[in-house]
Coordinates of C-alpha atoms in Angstrom, one line a residue:
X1 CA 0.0 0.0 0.0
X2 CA 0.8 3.7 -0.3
X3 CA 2.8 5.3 2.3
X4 CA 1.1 9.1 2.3
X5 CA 2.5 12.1 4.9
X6 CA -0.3 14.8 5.4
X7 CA 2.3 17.6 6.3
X8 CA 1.5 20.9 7.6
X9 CA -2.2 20.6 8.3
X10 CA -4.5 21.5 11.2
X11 CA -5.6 18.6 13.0
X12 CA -8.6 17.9 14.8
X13 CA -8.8 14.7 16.5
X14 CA -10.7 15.2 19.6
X15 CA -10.1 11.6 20.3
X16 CA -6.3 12.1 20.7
X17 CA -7.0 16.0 22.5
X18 CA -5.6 17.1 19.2
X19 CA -7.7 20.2 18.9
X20 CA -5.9 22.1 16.0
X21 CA -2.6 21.2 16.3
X22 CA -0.6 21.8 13.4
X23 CA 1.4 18.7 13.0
X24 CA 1.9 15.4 9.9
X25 CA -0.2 12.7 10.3
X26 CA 1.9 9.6 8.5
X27 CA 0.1 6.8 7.1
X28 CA 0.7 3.3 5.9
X29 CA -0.5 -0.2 5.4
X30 CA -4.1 0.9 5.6
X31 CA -2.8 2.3 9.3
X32 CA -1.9 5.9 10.9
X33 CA 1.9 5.1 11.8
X34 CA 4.4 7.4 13.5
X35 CA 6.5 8.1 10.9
X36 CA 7.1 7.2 7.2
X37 CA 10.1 6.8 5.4
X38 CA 11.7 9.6 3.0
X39 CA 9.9 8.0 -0.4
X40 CA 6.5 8.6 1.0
X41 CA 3.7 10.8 -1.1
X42 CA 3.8 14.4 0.8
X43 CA 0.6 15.7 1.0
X44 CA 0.7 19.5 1.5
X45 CA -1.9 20.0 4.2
X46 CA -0.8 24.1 5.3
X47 CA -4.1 26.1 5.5
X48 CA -6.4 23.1 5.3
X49 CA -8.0 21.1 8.1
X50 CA -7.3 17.5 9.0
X51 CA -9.9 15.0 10.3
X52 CA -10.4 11.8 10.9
X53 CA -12.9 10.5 8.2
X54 CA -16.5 10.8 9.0
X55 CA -18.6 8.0 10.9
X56 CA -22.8 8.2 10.0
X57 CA -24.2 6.4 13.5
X58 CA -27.6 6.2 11.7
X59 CA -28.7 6.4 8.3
X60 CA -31.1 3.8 6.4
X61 CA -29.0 2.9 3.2
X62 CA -29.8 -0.9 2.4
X63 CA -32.5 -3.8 2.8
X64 CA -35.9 -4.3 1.7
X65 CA -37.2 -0.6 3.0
X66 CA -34.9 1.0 1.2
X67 CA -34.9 -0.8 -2.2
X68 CA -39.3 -0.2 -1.7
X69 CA -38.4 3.5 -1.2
X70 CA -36.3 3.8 -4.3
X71 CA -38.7 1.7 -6.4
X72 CA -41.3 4.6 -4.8
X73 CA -39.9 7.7 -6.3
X74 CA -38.8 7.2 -9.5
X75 CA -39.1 10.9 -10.3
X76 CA -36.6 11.7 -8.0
X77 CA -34.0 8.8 -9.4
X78 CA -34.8 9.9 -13.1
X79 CA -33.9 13.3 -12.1
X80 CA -30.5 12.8 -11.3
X81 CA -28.9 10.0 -13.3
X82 CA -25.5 9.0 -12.3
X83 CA -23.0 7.8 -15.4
X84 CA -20.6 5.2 -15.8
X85 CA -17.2 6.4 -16.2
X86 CA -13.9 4.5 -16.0
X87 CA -13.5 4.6 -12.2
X88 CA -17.5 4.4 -11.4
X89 CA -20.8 2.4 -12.4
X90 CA -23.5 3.9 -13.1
X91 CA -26.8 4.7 -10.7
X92 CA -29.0 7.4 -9.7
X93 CA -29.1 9.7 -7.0
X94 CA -32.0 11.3 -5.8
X95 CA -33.2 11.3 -1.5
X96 CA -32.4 7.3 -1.3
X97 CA -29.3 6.8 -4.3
X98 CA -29.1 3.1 -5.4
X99 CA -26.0 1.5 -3.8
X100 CA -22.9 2.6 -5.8
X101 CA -24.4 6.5 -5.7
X102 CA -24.9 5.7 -2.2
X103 CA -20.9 4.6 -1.3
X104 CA -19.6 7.5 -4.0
X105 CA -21.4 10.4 -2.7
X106 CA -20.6 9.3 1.2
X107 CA -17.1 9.2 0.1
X108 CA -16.9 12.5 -1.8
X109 CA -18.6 14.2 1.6
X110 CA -16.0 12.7 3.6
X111 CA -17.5 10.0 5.2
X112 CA -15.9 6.7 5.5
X113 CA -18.3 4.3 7.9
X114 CA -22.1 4.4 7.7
X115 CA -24.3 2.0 10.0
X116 CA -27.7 0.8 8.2
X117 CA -29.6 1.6 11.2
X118 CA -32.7 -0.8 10.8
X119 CA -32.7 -4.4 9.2
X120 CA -35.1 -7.3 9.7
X121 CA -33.7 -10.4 10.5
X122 CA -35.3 -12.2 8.3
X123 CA -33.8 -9.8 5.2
X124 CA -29.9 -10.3 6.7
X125 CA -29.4 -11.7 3.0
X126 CA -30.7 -9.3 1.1
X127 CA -29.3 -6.3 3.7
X128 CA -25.7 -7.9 3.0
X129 CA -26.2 -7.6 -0.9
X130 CA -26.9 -4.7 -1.3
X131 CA -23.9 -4.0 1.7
X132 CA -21.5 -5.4 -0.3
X133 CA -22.5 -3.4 -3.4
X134 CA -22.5 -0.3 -1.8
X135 CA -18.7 1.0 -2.6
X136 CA -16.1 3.1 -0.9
X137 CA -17.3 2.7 2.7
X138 CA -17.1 0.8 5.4
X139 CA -20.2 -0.6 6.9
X140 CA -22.3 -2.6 9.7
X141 CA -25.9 -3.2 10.3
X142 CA -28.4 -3.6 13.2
X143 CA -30.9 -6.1 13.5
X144 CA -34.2 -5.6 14.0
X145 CA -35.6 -7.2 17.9
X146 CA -38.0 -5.5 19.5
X147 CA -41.3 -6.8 17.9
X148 CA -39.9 -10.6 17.4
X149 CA -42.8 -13.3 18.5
X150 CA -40.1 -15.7 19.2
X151 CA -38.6 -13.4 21.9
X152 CA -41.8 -12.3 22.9
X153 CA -42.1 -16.3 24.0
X154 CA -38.6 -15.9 26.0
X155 CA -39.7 -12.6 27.7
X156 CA -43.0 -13.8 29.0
X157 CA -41.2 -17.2 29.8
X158 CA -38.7 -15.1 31.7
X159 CA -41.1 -12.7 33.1
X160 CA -39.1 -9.3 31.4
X161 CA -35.8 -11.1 33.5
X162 CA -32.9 -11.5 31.1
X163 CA -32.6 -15.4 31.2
X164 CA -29.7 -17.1 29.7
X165 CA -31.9 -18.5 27.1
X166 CA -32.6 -15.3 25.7
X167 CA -29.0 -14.3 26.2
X168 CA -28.5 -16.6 23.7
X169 CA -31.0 -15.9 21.8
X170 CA -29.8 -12.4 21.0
X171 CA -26.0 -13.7 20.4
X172 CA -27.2 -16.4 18.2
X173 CA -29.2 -14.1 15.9
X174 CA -26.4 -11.4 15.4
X175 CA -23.9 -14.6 14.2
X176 CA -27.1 -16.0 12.4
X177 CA -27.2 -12.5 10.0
X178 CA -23.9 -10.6 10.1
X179 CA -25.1 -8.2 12.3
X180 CA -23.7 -5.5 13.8
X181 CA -25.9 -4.7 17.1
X182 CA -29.3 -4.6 18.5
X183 CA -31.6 -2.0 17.4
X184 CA -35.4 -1.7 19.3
X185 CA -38.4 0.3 17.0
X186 CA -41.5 1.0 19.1
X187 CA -40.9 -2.2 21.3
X188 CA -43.6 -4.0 21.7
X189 CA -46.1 -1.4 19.8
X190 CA -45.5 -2.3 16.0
X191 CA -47.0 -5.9 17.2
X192 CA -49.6 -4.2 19.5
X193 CA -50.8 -2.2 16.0
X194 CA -50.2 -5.0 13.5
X195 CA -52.4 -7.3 15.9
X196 CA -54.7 -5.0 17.4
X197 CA -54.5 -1.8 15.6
X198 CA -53.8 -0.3 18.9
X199 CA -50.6 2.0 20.3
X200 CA -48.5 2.2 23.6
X201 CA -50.2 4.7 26.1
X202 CA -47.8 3.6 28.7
X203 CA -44.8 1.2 28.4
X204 CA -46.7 -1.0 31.0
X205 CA -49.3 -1.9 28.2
X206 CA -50.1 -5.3 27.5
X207 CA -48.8 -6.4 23.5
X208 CA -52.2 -7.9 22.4
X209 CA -51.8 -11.9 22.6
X210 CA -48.6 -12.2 23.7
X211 CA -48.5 -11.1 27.5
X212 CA -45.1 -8.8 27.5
X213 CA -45.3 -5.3 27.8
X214 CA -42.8 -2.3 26.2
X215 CA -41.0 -2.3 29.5
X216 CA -40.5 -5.7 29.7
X217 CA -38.8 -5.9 25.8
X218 CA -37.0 -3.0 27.1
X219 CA -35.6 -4.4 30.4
X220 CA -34.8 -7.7 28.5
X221 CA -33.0 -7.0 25.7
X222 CA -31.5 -3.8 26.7
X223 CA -30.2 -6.3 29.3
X224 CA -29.1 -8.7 27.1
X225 CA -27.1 -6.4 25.3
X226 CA -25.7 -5.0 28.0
X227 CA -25.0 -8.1 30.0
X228 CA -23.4 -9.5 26.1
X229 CA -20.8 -6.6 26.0
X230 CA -21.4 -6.0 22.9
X231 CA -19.3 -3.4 21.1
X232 CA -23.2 -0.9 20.5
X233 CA -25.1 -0.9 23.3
X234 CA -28.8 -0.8 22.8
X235 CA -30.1 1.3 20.1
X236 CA -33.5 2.6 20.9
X237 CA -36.1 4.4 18.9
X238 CA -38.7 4.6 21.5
X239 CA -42.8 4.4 21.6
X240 CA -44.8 6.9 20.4
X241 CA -42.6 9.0 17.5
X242 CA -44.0 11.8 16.6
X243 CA -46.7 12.1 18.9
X244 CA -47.3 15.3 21.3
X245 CA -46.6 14.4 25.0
X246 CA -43.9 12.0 24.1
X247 CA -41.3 13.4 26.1
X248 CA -43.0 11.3 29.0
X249 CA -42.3 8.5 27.4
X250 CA -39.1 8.9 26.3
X251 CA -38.1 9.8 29.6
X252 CA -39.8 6.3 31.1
X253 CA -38.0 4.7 28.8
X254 CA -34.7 6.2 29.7
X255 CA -35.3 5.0 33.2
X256 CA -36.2 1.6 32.7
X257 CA -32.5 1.2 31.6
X258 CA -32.2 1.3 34.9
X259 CA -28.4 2.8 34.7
X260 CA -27.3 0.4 31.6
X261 CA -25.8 1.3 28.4
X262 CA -28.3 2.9 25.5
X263 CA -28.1 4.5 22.6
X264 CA -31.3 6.5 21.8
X265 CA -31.9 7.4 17.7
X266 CA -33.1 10.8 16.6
X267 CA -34.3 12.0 20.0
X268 CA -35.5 15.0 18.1
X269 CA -38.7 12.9 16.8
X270 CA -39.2 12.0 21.0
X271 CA -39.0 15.5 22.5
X272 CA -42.3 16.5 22.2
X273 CA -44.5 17.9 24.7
X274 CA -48.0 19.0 24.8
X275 CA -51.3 16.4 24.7
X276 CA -51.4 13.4 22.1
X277 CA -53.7 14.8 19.5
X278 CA -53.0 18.3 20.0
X279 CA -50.2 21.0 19.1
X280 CA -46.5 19.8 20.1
X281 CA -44.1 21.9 22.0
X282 CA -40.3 21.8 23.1
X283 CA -38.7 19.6 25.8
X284 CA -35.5 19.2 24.6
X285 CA -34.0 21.2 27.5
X286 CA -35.6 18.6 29.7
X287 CA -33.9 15.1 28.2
X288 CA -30.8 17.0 28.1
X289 CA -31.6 17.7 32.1
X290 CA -31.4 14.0 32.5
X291 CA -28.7 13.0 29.8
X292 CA -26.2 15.3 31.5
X293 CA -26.9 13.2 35.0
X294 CA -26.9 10.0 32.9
X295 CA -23.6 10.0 30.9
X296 CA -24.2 6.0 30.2
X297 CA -26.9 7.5 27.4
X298 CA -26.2 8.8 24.0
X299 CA -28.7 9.6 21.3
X300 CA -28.2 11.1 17.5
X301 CA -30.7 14.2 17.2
X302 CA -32.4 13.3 13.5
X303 CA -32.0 16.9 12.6
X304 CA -35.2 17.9 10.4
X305 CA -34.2 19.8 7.4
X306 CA -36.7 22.0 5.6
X307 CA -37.2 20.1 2.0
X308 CA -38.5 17.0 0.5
X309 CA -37.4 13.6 2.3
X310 CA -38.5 10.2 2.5
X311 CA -39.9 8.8 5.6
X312 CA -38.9 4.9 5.9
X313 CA -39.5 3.2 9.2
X314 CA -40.2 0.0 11.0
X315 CA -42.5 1.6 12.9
X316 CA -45.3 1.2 10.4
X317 CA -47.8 2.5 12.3
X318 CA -46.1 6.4 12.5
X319 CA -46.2 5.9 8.4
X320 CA -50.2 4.8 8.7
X321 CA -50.3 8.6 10.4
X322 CA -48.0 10.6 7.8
X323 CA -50.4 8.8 5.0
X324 CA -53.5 10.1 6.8
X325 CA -51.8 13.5 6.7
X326 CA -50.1 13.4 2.9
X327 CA -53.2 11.7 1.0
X328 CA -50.1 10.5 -0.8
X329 CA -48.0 7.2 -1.9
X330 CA -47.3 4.9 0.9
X331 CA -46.0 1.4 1.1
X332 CA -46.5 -0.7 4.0
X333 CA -44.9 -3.9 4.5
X334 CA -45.0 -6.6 7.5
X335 CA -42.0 -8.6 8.0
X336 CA -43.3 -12.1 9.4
X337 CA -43.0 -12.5 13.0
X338 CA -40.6 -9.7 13.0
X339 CA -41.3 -6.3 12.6
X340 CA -43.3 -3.7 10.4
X341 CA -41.9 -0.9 7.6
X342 CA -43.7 1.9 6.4
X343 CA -42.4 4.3 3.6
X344 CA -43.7 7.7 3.1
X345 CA -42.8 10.6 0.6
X346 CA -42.5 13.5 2.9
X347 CA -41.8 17.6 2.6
X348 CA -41.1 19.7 5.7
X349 CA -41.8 23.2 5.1
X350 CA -40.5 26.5 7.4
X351 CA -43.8 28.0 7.2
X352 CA -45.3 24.7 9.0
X353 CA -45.5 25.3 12.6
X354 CA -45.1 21.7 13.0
X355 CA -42.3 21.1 10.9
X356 CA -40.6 24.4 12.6
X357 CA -40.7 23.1 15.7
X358 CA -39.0 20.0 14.9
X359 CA -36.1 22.0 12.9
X360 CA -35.8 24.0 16.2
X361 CA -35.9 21.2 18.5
X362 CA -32.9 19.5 16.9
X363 CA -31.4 22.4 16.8
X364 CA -32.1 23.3 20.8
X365 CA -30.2 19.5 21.3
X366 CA -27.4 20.4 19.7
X367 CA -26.7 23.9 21.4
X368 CA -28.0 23.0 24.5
X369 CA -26.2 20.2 25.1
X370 CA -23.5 20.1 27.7
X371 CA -21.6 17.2 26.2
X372 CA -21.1 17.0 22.6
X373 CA -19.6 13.1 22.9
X374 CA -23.3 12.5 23.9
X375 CA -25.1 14.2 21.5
X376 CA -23.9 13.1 17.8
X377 CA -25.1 14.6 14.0
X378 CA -27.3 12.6 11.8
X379 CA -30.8 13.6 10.2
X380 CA -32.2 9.7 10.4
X381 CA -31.0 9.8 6.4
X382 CA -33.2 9.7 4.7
X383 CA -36.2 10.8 7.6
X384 CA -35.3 14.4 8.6
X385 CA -33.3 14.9 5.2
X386 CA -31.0 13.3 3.1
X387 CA -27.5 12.4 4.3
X388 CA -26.0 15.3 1.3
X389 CA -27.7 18.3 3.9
X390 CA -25.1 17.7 6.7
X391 CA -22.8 20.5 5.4
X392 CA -25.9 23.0 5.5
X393 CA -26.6 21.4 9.1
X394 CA -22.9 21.6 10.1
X395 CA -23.0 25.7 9.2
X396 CA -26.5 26.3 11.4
X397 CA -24.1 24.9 14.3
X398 CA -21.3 27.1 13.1
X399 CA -22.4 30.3 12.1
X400 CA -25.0 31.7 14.1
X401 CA -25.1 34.6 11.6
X402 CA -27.0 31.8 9.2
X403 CA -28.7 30.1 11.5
X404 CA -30.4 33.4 13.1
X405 CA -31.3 34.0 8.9
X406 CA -32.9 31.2 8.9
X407 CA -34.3 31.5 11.8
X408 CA -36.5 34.3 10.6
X409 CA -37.4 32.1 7.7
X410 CA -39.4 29.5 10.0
X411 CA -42.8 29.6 11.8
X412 CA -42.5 32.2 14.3
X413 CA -45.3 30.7 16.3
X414 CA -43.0 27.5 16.5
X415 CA -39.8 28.8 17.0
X416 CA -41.4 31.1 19.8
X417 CA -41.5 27.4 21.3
X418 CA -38.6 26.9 21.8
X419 CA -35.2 27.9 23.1
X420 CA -33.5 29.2 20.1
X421 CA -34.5 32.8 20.5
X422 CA -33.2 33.3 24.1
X423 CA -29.6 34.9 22.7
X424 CA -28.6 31.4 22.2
X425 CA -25.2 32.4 20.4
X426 CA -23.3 29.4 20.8
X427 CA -21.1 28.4 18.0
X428 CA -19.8 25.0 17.3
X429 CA -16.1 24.8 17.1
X430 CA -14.8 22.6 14.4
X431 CA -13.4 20.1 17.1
X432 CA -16.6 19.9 18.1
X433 CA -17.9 19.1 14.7
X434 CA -15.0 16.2 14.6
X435 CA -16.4 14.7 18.4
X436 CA -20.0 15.1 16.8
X437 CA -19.4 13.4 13.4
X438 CA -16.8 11.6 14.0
X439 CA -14.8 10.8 17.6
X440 CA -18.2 10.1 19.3
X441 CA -20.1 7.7 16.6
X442 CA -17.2 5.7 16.5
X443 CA -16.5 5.4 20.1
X444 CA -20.0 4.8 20.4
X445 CA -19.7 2.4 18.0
X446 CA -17.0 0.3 19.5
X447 CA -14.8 0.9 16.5
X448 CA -11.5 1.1 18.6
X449 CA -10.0 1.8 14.9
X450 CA -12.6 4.4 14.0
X451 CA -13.1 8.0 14.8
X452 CA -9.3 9.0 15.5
X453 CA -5.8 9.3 14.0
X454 CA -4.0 7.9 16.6
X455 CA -1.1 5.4 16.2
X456 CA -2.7 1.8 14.8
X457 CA -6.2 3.6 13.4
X458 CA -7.6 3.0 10.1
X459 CA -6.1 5.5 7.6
X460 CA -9.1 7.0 6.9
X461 CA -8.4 11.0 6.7
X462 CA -10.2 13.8 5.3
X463 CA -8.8 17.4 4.6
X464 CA -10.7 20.1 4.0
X465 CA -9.6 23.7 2.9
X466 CA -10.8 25.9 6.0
X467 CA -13.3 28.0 4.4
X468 CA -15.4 30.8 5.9
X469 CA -18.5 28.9 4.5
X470 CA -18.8 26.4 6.3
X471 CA -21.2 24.8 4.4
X472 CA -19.4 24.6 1.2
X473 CA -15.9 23.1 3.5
X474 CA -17.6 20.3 4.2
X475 CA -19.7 19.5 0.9
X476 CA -16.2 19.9 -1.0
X477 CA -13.5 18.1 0.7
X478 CA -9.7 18.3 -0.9
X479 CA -8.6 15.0 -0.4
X480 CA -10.3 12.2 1.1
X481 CA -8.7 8.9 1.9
X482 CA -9.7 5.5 2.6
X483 CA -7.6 2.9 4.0
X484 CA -4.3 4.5 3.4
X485 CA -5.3 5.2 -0.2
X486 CA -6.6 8.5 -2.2
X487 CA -10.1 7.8 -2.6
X488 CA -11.6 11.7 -3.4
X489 CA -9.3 14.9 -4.8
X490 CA -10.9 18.3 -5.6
X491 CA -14.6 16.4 -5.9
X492 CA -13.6 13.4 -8.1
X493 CA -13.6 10.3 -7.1
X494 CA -10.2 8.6 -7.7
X495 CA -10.7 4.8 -7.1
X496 CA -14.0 2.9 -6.1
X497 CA -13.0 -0.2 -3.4
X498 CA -15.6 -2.3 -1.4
X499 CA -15.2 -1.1 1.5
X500 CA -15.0 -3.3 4.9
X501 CA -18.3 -5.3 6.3
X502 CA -18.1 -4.5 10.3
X503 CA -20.0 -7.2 12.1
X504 CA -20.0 -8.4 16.2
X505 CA -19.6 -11.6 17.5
X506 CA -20.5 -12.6 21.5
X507 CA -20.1 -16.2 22.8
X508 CA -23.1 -18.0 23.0
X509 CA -24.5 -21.5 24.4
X510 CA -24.7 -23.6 20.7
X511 CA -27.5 -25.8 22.6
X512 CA -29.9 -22.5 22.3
X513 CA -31.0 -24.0 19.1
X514 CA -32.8 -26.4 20.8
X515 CA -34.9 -23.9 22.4
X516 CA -35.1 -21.8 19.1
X517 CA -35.9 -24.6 16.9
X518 CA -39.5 -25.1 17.6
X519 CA -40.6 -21.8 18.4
X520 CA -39.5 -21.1 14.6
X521 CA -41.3 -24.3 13.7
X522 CA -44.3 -22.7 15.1
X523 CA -44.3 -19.4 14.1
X524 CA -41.8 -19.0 11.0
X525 CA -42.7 -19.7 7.3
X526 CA -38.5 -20.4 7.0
X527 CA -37.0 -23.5 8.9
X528 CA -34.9 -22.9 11.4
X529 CA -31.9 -24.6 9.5
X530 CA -32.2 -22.3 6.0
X531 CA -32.3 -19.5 8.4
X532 CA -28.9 -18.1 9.5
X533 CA -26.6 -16.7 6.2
X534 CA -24.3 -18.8 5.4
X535 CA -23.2 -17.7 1.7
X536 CA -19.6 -16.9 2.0
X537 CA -19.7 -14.2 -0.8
X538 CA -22.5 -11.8 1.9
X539 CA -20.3 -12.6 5.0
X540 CA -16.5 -12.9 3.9
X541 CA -14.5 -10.6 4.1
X542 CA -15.6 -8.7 7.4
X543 CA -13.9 -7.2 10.4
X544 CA -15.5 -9.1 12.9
X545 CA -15.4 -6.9 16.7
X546 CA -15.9 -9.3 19.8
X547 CA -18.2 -8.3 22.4
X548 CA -16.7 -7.7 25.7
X549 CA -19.0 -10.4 27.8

């Protein structure tokens, strides 16, 4: 491989308490070494900025959702075609680009790991196809678990107690799919509304038929998790999205934790005060009251950004509402004994007081909160907005000059709602912007290698000329590399490689299967034995990170 000095640059790696220092970061064998010998390539870095390459905690980029989604909008994809050069296949772009658009325009932002945030189980095969064809990054996926009949049957067995069985359970379906982690949607409440059409009032509500309640999924496989040591703790996207008064809830489910691990997704969408059925309201400053006394939680915000987006969830019944709402296309899709997906065409709009508030509720996360290794930047790609509007999200944290411009832009009402107009001047530094995109998803991660330019990282770098607008320094990166190796100079992409498959891997009781086996016989339409992936084209190569159980 390449041996590459960056000389001269400023370096932010928050990581490493690097916080502008201007010094050469060496790199070799794929690695960041301490020094590199005379023949090296010199990369002149003066006047830029040097970071470790971007990590994307939670975006929606693969599986069976996503592939409906694209298949949904094929105005947007026909709109912005994608051609096959020498270096790069062809594909189209659009709010949700097909895979190789997908890995390019990551790469070109100067991103290097992405985690597909949502899979079924049951579609670990068709999540790793379209993994492996997605280039330039590295990438990891979490399994879907908190609406699963067959652990609904260990639960209840276990009375909401983390038994070994279900342990097992757990461990066994992360080796069974390639997974990455554990990732709960509405636990318990997409089965209460496929069964019942009803929702969680309270995480002490019955799921219809099956005698477990939210709390109970919560306590058991956040304690599985936990108790596994696996590399991600728990990541929850909690009861009642979307829904005014949800604060409550999100705050009962913070406790239930009970002190453990968690990561919670796009707390934005769960910061909501006011009545369900009526007008919403801000309580941001409230969860960040009890995330600064619980440092064992982190969440990503899910940063609404005023424009079209495409709302894909297994939480089908928060699509069922943004139909009612739109009068527009809608997919929904129920994944066996599994889980639930909707997909839903969306526009947020500045003038909306609805959509305001949840632009300004993000926003009130982010420059309220204490700690920015707890608080990290996504936009639920493609949810709030696609993954392309974090350089316009980066400069509303950086320049309060634009962000009090657009301020003025948005429902007044709504913005009156919150805290953003109570000389809130704050101004994110641009280490902060490296902890917030990069240092704190991959240490939240467990990506030891990830995040950081310390001696024995990954070589992934990104260098960016330090430009007043923010917005356009981080759309345009100078040089971005991957692995030790120029991936992305002056906006073209110089080589298109794989990128690595990240999966986790805990020890686990093999005789489990004979506790699994008929509860699949009973409520699966595949056998038990066709289940797990075994193909070694979907699961070899892959960096596989032990848990710490």
């Amino acid at each position: 491989m390449t041996a590459i000095r960056i000389s001269g640059g400023q370096v932010h790696d928050p990581a490493n308490d690097v916080d502008g220092e201007v010094r050469d970061v060496c790199l070799q064998d794929g690695t960041v070494v301490a020094e590199v010998g005379p023949h090296a390539r010199r990369i002149d870095a003066r006047g830029m900025v040097v970071m470790p390459g971007g990590v994307d905690i939670h975006a929606h980029i693969a599986g069976p959702k996503v592939n409906a989604a694209r298949k949904l909008s094929p105005d947007d994809r026909r709109d912005d075609p994608l051609d096959r050069t020498e270096v790069l296949r062809s594909g189209t772009g659009g709010l949700v680009p097909s895979t190789f658009a997908t890995g390019y325009r990551y790469s070109l932002l100067g991103y290097t790991t992405v985690v597909e945030a949502a899979a079924p189980p049951l579609a670990a095969r068709h999540v790793l196809s379209e993994l492996r064809d997605t280039p330039m990054i590295d990438k990891a996926f979490l399994i879907l678990m908190g609406n699963n009949q067959v652990l609904f049957e260990l639960i209840r067995e276990s009375s909401g107690a983390v038994s070994p069985a279900l342990r097992d359970a757990v461990a066994w379906w992360l080796e069974a799919t390639g997974g990455y982690g554990v990732k709960l949607v509405n636990p318990g409440g997409v089965e209460l509304w496929k069964q019942s059409n009803g929702h969680v009032d309270s995480l002490d509500d019955e799921v219809a038929g099956f005698g477990v309640t939210p709390r109970q999924v919560l306590e058991a496989i956040g304690g599985a998790v936990d108790e596994l040591g696996l590399p991600h703790p728990v990541h929850i996207h909690a009861n009642n999205l979307g829904v005014a008064g949800n604060a409550d809830t999100t705050l009962d489910t913070m406790r239930t934790l009970g002190g453990r691990q968690a990561h919670f997704a796009h707390l934005q969408f769960h910061s909501y005060g006011g009545r369900p059925g009526g007008q919403p309201r801000s309580r941001a400053p409230e969860l960040l009251e009890f995330l600064n006394r619980h440092p064992e939680i982190t969440a990503d915000v899910g940063q609404v950004m005023f424009g079209p987006a495409v709302t894909m969830t297994a939480d089908a019944q928060v699509s069922a509402r943004l139909r009612d709402l739109t009068h527009g296309k809608w997919i929904n899709h129920d994944t066996e004994v599994e889980t639930g997906c909707g997909i839903v065409p969306y526009t947020y709009r500045a003038g909306n007081y609805v959509h305001a508030l949840q632009w300004g509720i993000g926003l009130e996360l982010f420059l309220l909160g204490q700690d920015p290794w707890q608080i990290m930047l996504s936009t639920d790609h493609p949810n709030g907005g696609s993954f392309l509007s974090y350089p316009k999200l980066i400069r509303l944290l950086m320049d309060r000059g634009y962000r009090e411009d657009q301020l003025g832009r948005a429902n007044q009402k709504a913005i009156r709602r919150t805290a953003l107009l109570d000389g809130l001047d704050r101004e994110y530094t641009l280490n902060e912007i490296a902890i917030i995109t990069r240092a704190a998803p991959a240490r939240r991660l467990g990506l030891r290698d990830k995040g950081h330019l310390g001696i024995g990282a990954d070589a992934d770098v990104t260098l960016y000329h330090d430009l007043a607008d923010r917005e356009e320094m981080f759309a345009t990166p100078r040089y971005v590399i991957k692995g030790g190796e120029l991936a992305v100079e002056d906006g073209d992409l110089r080589r298109a490689d794989d990128g690595l498959l990240l999966s986790s891997h805990a020890a686990f009781d093999p005789e489990v299967s004979q506790v699994l086996a008929p509860l699949f016989e009973e409520r699966y339409t595949v056998a038990f034995e066709h289940y797990p992936v075994r193909d070694p084209a979907l699961r070899e190569p892959a960096r596989v990170v032990e848990a710490a159980g």
